[in-house]
PDB file of C-alpha atoms in Angstrom:
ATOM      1  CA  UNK A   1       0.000   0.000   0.000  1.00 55.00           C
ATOM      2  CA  UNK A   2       2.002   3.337  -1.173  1.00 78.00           C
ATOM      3  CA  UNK A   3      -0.677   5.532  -0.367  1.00 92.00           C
ATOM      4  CA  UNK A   4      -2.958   8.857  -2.250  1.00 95.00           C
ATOM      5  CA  UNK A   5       0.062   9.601  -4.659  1.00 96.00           C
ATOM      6  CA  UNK A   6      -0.540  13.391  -5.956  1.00 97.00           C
ATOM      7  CA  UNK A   7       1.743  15.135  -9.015  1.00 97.00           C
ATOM      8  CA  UNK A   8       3.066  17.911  -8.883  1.00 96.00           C
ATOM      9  CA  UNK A   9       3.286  19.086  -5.360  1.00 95.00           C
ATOM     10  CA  UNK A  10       3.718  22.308  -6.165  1.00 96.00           C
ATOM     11  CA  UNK A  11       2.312  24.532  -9.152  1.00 97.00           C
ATOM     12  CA  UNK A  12       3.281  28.372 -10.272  1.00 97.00           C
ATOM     13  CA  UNK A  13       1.468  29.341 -13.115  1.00 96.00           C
ATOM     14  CA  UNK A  14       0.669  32.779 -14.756  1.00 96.00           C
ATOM     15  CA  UNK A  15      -3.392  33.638 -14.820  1.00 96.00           C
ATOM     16  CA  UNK A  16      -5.143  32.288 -17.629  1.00 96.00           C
ATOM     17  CA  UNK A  17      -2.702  29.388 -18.099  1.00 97.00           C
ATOM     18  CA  UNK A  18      -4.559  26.044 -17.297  1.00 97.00           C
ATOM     19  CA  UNK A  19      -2.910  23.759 -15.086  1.00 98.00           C
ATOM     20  CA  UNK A  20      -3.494  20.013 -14.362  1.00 98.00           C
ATOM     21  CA  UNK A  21      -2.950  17.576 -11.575  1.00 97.00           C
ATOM     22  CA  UNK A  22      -2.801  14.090 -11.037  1.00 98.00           C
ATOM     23  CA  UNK A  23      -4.296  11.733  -8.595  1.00 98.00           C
ATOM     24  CA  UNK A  24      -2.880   7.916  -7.799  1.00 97.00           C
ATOM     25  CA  UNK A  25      -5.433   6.509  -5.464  1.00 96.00           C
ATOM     26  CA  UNK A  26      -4.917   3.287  -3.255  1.00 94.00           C
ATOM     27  CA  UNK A  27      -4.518   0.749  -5.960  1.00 91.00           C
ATOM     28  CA  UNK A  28      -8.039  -1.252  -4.558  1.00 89.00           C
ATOM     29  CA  UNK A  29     -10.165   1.919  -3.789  1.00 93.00           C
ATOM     30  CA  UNK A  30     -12.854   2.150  -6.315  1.00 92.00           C
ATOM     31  CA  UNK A  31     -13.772   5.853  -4.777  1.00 93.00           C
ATOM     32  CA  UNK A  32     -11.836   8.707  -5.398  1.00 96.00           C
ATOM     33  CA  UNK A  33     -12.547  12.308  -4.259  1.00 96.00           C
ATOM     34  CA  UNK A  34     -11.390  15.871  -4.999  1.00 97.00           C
ATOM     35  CA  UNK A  35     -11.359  18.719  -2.331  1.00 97.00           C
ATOM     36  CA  UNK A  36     -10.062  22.342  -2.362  1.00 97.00           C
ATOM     37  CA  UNK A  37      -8.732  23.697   0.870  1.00 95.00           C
ATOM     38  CA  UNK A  38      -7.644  27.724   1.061  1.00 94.00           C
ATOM     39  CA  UNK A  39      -5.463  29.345   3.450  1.00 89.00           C
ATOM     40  CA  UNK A  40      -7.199  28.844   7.100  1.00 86.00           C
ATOM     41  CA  UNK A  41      -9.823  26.759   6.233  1.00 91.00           C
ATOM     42  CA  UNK A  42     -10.596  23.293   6.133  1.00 94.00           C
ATOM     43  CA  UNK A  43     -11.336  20.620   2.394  1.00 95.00           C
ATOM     44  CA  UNK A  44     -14.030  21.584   0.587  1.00 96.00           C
ATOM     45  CA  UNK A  45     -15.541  18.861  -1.602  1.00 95.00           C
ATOM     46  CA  UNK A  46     -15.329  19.312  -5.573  1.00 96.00           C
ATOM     47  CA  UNK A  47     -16.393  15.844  -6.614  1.00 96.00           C
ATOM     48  CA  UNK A  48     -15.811  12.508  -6.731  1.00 94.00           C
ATOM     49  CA  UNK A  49     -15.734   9.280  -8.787  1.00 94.00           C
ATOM     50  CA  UNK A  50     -16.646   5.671  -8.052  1.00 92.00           C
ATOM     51  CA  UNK A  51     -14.632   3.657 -10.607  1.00 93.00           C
ATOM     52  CA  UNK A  52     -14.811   6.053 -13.753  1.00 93.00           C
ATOM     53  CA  UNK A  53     -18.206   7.726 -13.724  1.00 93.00           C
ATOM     54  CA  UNK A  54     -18.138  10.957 -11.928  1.00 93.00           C
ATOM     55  CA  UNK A  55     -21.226  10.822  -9.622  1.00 91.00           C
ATOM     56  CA  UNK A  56     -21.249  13.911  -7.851  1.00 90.00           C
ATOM     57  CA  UNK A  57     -19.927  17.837  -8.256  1.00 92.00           C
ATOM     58  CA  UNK A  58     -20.202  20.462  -6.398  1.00 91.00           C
ATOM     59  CA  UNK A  59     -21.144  24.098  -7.112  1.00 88.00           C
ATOM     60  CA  UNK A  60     -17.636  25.571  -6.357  1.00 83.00           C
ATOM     61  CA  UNK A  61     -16.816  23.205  -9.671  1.00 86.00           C
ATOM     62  CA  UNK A  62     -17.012  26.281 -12.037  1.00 88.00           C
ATOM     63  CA  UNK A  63     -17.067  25.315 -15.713  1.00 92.00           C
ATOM     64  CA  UNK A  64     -13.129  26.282 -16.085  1.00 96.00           C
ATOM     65  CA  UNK A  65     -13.337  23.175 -13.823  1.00 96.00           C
ATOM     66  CA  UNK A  66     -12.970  19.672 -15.684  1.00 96.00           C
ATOM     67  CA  UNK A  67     -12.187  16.167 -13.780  1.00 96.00           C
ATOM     68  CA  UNK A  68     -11.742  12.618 -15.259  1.00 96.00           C
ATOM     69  CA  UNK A  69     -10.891   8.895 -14.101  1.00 96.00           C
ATOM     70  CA  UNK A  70     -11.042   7.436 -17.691  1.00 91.00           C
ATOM     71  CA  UNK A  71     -10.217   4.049 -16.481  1.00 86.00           C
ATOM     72  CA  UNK A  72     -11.441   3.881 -12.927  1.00 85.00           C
ATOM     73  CA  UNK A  73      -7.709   4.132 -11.657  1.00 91.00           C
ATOM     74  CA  UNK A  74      -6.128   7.688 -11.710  1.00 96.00           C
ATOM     75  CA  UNK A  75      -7.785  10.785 -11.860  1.00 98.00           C
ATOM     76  CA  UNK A  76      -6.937  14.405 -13.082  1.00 98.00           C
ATOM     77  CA  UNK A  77      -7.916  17.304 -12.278  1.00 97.00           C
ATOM     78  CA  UNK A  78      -7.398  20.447 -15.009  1.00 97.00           C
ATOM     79  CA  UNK A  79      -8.605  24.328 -14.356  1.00 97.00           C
ATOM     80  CA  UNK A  80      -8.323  26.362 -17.640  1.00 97.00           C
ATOM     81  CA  UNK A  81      -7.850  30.007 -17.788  1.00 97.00           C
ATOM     82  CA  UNK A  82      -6.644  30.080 -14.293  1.00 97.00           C
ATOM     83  CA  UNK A  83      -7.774  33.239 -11.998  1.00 95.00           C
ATOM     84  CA  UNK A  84      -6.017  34.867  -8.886  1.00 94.00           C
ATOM     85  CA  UNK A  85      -8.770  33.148  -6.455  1.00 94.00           C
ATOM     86  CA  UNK A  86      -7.814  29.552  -7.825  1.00 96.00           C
ATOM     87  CA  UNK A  87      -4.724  30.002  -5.663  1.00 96.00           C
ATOM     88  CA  UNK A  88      -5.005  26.970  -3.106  1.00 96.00           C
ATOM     89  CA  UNK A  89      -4.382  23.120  -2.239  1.00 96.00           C
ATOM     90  CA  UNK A  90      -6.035  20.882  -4.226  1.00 97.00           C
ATOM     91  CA  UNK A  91      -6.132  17.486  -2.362  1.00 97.00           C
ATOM     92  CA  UNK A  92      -7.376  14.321  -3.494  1.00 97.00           C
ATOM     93  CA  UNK A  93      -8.426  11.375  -0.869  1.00 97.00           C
ATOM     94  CA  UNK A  94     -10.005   7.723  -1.977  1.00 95.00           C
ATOM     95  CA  UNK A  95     -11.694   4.796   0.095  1.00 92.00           C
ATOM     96  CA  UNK A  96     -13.213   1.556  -1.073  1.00 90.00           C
ATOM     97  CA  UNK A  97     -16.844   1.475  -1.037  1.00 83.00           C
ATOM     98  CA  UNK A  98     -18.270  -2.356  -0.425  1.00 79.00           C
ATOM     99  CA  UNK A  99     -22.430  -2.947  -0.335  1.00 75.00           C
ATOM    100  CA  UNK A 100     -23.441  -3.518   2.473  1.00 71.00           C
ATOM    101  CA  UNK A 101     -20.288  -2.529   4.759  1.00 70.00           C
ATOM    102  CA  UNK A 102     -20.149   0.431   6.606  1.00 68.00           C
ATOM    103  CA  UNK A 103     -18.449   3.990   5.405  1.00 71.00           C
ATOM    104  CA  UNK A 104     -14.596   3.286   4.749  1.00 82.00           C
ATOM    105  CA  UNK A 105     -12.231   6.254   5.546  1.00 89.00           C
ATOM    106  CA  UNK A 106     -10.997   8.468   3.145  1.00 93.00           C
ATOM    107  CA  UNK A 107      -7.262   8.144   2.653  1.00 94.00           C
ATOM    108  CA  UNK A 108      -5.697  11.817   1.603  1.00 96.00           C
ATOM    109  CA  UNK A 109      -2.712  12.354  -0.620  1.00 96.00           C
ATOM    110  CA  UNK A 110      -0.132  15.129   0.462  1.00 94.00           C
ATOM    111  CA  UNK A 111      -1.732  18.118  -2.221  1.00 95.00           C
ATOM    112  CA  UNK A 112      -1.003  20.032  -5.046  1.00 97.00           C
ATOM    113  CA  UNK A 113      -0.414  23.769  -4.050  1.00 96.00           C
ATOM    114  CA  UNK A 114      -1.600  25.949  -6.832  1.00 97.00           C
ATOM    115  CA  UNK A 115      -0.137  29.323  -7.006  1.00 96.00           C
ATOM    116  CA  UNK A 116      -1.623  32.004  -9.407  1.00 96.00           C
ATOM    117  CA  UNK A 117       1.093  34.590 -10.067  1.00 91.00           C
TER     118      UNK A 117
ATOM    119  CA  UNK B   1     -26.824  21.329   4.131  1.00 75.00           C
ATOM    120  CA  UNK B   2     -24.753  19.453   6.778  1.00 85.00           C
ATOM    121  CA  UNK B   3     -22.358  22.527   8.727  1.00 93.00           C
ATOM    122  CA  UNK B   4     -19.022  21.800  10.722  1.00 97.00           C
ATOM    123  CA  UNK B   5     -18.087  24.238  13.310  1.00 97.00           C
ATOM    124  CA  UNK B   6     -15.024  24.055  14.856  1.00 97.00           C
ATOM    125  CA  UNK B   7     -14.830  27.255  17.523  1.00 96.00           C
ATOM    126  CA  UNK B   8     -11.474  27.223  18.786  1.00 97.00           C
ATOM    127  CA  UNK B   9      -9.236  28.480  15.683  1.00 96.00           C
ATOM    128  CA  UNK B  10      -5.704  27.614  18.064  1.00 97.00           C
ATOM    129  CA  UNK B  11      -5.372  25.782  21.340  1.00 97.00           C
ATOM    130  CA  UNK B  12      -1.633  25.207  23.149  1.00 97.00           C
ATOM    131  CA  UNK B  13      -1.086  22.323  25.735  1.00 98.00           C
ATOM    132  CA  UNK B  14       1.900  21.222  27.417  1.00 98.00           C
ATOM    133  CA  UNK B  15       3.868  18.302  26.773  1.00 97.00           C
ATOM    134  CA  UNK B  16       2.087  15.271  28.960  1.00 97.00           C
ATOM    135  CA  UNK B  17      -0.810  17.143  29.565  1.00 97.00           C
ATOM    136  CA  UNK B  18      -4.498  16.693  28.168  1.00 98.00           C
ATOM    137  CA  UNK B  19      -6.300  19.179  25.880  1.00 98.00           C
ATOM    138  CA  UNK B  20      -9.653  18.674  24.596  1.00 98.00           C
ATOM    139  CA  UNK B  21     -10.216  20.394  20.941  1.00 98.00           C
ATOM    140  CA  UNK B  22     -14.591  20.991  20.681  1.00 98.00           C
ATOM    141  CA  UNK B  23     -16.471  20.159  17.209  1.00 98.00           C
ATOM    142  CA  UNK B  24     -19.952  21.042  17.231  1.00 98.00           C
ATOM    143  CA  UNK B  25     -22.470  20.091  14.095  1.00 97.00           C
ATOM    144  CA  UNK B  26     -25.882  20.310  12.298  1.00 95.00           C
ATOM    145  CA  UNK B  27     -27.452  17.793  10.551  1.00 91.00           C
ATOM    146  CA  UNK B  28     -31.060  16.594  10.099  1.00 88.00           C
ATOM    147  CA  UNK B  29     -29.667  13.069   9.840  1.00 87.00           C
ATOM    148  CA  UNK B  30     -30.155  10.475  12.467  1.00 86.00           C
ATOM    149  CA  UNK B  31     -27.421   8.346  11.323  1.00 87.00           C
ATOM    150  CA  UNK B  32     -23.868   9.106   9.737  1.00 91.00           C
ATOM    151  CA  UNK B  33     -20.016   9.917  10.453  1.00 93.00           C
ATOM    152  CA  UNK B  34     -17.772  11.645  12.598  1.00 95.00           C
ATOM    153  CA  UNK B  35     -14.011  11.883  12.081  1.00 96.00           C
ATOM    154  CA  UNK B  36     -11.199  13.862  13.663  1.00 98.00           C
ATOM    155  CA  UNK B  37      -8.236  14.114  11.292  1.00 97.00           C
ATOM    156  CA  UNK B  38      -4.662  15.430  11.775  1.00 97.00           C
ATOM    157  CA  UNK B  39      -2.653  17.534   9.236  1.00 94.00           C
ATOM    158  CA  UNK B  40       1.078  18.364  10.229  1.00 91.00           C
ATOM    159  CA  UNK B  41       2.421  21.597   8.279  1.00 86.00           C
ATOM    160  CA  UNK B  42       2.767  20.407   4.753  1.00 77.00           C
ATOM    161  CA  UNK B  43       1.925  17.044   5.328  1.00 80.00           C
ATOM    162  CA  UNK B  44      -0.771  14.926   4.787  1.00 87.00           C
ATOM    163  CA  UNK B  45      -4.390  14.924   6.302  1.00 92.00           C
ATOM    164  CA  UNK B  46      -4.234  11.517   8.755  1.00 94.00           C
ATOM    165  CA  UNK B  47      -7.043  10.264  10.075  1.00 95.00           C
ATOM    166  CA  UNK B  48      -7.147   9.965  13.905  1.00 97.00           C
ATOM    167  CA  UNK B  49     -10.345   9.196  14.511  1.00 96.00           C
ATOM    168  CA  UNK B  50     -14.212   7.664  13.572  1.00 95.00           C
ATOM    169  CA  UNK B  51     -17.558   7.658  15.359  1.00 95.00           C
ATOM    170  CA  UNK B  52     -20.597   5.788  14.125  1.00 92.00           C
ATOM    171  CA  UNK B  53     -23.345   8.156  15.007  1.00 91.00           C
ATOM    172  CA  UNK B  54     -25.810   5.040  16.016  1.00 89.00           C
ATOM    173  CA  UNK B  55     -22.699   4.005  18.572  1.00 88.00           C
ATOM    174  CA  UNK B  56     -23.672   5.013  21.867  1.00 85.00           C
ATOM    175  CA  UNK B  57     -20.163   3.794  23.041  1.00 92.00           C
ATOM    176  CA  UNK B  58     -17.411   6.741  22.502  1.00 95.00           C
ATOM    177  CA  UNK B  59     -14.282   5.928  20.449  1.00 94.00           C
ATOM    178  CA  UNK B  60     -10.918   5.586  21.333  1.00 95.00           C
ATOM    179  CA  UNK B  61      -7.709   5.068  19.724  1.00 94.00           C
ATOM    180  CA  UNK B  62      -4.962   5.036  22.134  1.00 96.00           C
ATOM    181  CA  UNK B  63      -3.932   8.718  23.481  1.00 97.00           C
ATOM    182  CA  UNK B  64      -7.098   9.992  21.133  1.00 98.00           C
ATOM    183  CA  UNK B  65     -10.918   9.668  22.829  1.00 97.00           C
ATOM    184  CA  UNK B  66     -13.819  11.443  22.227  1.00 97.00           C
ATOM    185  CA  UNK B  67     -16.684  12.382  23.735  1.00 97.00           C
ATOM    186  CA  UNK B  68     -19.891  11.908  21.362  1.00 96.00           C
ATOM    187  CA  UNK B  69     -23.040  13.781  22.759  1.00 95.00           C
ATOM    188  CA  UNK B  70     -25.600  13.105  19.825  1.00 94.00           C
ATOM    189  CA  UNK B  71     -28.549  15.143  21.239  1.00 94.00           C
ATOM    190  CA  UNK B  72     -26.318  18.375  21.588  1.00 95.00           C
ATOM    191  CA  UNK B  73     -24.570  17.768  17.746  1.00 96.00           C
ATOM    192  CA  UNK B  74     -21.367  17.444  20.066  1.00 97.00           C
ATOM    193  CA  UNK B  75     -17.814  15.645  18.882  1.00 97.00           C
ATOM    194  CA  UNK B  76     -14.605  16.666  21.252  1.00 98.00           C
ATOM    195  CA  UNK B  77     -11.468  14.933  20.747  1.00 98.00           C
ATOM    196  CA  UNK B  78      -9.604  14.246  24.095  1.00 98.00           C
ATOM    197  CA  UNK B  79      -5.460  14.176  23.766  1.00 98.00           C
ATOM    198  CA  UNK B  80      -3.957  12.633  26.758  1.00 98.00           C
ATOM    199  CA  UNK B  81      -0.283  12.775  27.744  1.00 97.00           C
ATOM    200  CA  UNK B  82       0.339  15.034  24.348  1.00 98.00           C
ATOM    201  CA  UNK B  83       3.257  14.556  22.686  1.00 97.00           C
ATOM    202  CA  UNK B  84       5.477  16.646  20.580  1.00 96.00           C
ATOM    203  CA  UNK B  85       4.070  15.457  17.461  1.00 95.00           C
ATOM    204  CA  UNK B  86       0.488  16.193  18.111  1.00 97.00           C
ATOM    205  CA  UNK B  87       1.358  19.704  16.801  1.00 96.00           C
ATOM    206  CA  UNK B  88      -1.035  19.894  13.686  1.00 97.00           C
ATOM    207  CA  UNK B  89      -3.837  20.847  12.520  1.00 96.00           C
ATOM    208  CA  UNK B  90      -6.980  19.000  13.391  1.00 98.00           C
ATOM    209  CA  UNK B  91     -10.107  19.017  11.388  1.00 98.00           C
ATOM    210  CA  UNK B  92     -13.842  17.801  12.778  1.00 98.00           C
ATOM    211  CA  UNK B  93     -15.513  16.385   9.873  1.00 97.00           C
ATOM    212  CA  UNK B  94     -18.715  14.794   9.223  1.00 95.00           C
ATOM    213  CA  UNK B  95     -19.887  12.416   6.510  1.00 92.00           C
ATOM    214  CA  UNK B  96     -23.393  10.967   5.653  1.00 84.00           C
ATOM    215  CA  UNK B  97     -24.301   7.365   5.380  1.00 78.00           C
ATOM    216  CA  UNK B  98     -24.263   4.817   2.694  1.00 62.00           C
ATOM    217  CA  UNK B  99     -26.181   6.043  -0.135  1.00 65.00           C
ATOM    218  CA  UNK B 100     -24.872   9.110  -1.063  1.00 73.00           C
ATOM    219  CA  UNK B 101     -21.414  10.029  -2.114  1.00 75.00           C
ATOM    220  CA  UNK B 102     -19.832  10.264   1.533  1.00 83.00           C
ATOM    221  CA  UNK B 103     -18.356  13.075   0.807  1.00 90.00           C
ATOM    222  CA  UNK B 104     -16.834  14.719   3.685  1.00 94.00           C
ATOM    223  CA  UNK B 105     -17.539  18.215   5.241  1.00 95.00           C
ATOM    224  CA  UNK B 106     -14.684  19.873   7.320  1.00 97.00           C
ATOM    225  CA  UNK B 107     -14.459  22.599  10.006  1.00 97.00           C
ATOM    226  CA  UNK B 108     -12.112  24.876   9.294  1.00 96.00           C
ATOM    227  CA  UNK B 109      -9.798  23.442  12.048  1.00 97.00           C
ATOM    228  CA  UNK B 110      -7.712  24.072  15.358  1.00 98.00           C
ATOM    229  CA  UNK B 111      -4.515  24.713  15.339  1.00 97.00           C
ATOM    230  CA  UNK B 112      -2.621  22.793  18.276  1.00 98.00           C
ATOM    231  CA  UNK B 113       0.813  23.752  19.454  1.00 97.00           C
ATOM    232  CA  UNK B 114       2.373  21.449  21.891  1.00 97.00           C
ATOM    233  CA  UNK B 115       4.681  23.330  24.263  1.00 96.00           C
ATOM    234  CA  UNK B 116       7.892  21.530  25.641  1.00 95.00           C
TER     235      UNK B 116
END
């Protein structure tokens, strides 16, 4: 078990460059979740997969906002036209869901830190 | 919508001592999640800690306990004999039951300092 494996760590990019991270989830988890934490405040949820389909997305997804999992495994995350309030950690967690058993943790990866120059 | 409030923003306790960090919560829900995680400075988020809501029984996990008062939407963490590398930031969060897409919802944290 390596763990939520997240690339890059850190990102500097210009406004209205797009950007894109990458998520390696725990090889077995068939759930895998975006959030968005900002300076002093805790994960927000973006949205989240269960094997490839993307289920569920919140409203602070803008349309700039774009996420796939094309084969249920990895999962990346890309903003276009980036803007100055984009600036924060983008984190990305996953957990195996199982019928019938009860809520699995979320496992979290270290982050990408976005920073809009 | 489920809320997470977490009303201490920082909290300092000496080495070996206890300190009890407060999470209160709204929900309409009679049954779902509670979780305390951890997250050092520029490390990951760790979980510490789970509560079943329909668990009368509070959890604990070694130094880590909490105190689960469903009727007053009430989830403390209890730290005994802190340590050094407690020093994080913890985060109260809540998650619904099977069903829906378990997403979690955070407070926005306490910041712990341990004090040598």
């Amino acid at each position: 078990d390596t763990g939520v494996s997240q690339d890059p760590r850190h990102k500097i990019t210009k406004r209205g460059q797009n950007v894109t991270f990458r998520c390696d989830p725990i090889s077995e988890h068939n759930r895998l979740y975006w959030y968005r934490q900002t300076l002093g405040q805790g994960p927000e949820f973006l949205t989240y997969f269960q094997n490839e389909a993307q289920l569920e997305k919140s409203r602070l997804l803008s349309d700039r906002f774009s996420a796939e999992r094309p084969k249920g495994s990895f999962s990346t995350l890309e903003i276009q036209r980036t803007e100055q309030g984009d600036s924060a950690m983008y984190l990305c967690a996953s957990s195996l869901m199982r019928q019938g058993a009860s809520n699995q943790p979320q496992h979290f990866g270290d982050g990408t830190r976005l920073s809009i120059l | 919508a489920q809320t997470v409030t977490q009303s201490q923003p920082e909290m300092s306790v000496q080495e070996a001592e206890t300190v009890t960090l407060s999470c209160t919560y709204d929900t309409s829900e009679s049954d779902y999640y509670l979780f305390w995680y951890k997250q050092p400075p520029s490390r990951q988020m760790i979980l510490v800690i789970r509560q079943e809501a329909y668990k009368q029984q509070n959890a604990t996990e070694n130094r880590f306990s909490v105190n689960f008062q469903k009727a007053a939407k009430s989830f403390s963490l209890k730290i005994s004999d802190s340590q050094l590398g407690d020093a994080a930031m913890y985060f109260c969060a809540y998650q619904e039951t099977q069903g829906g897409s378990e997403k979690l919802v955070f407070g926005k944290g306490t910041k712990l300092t341990v004090n040598p």
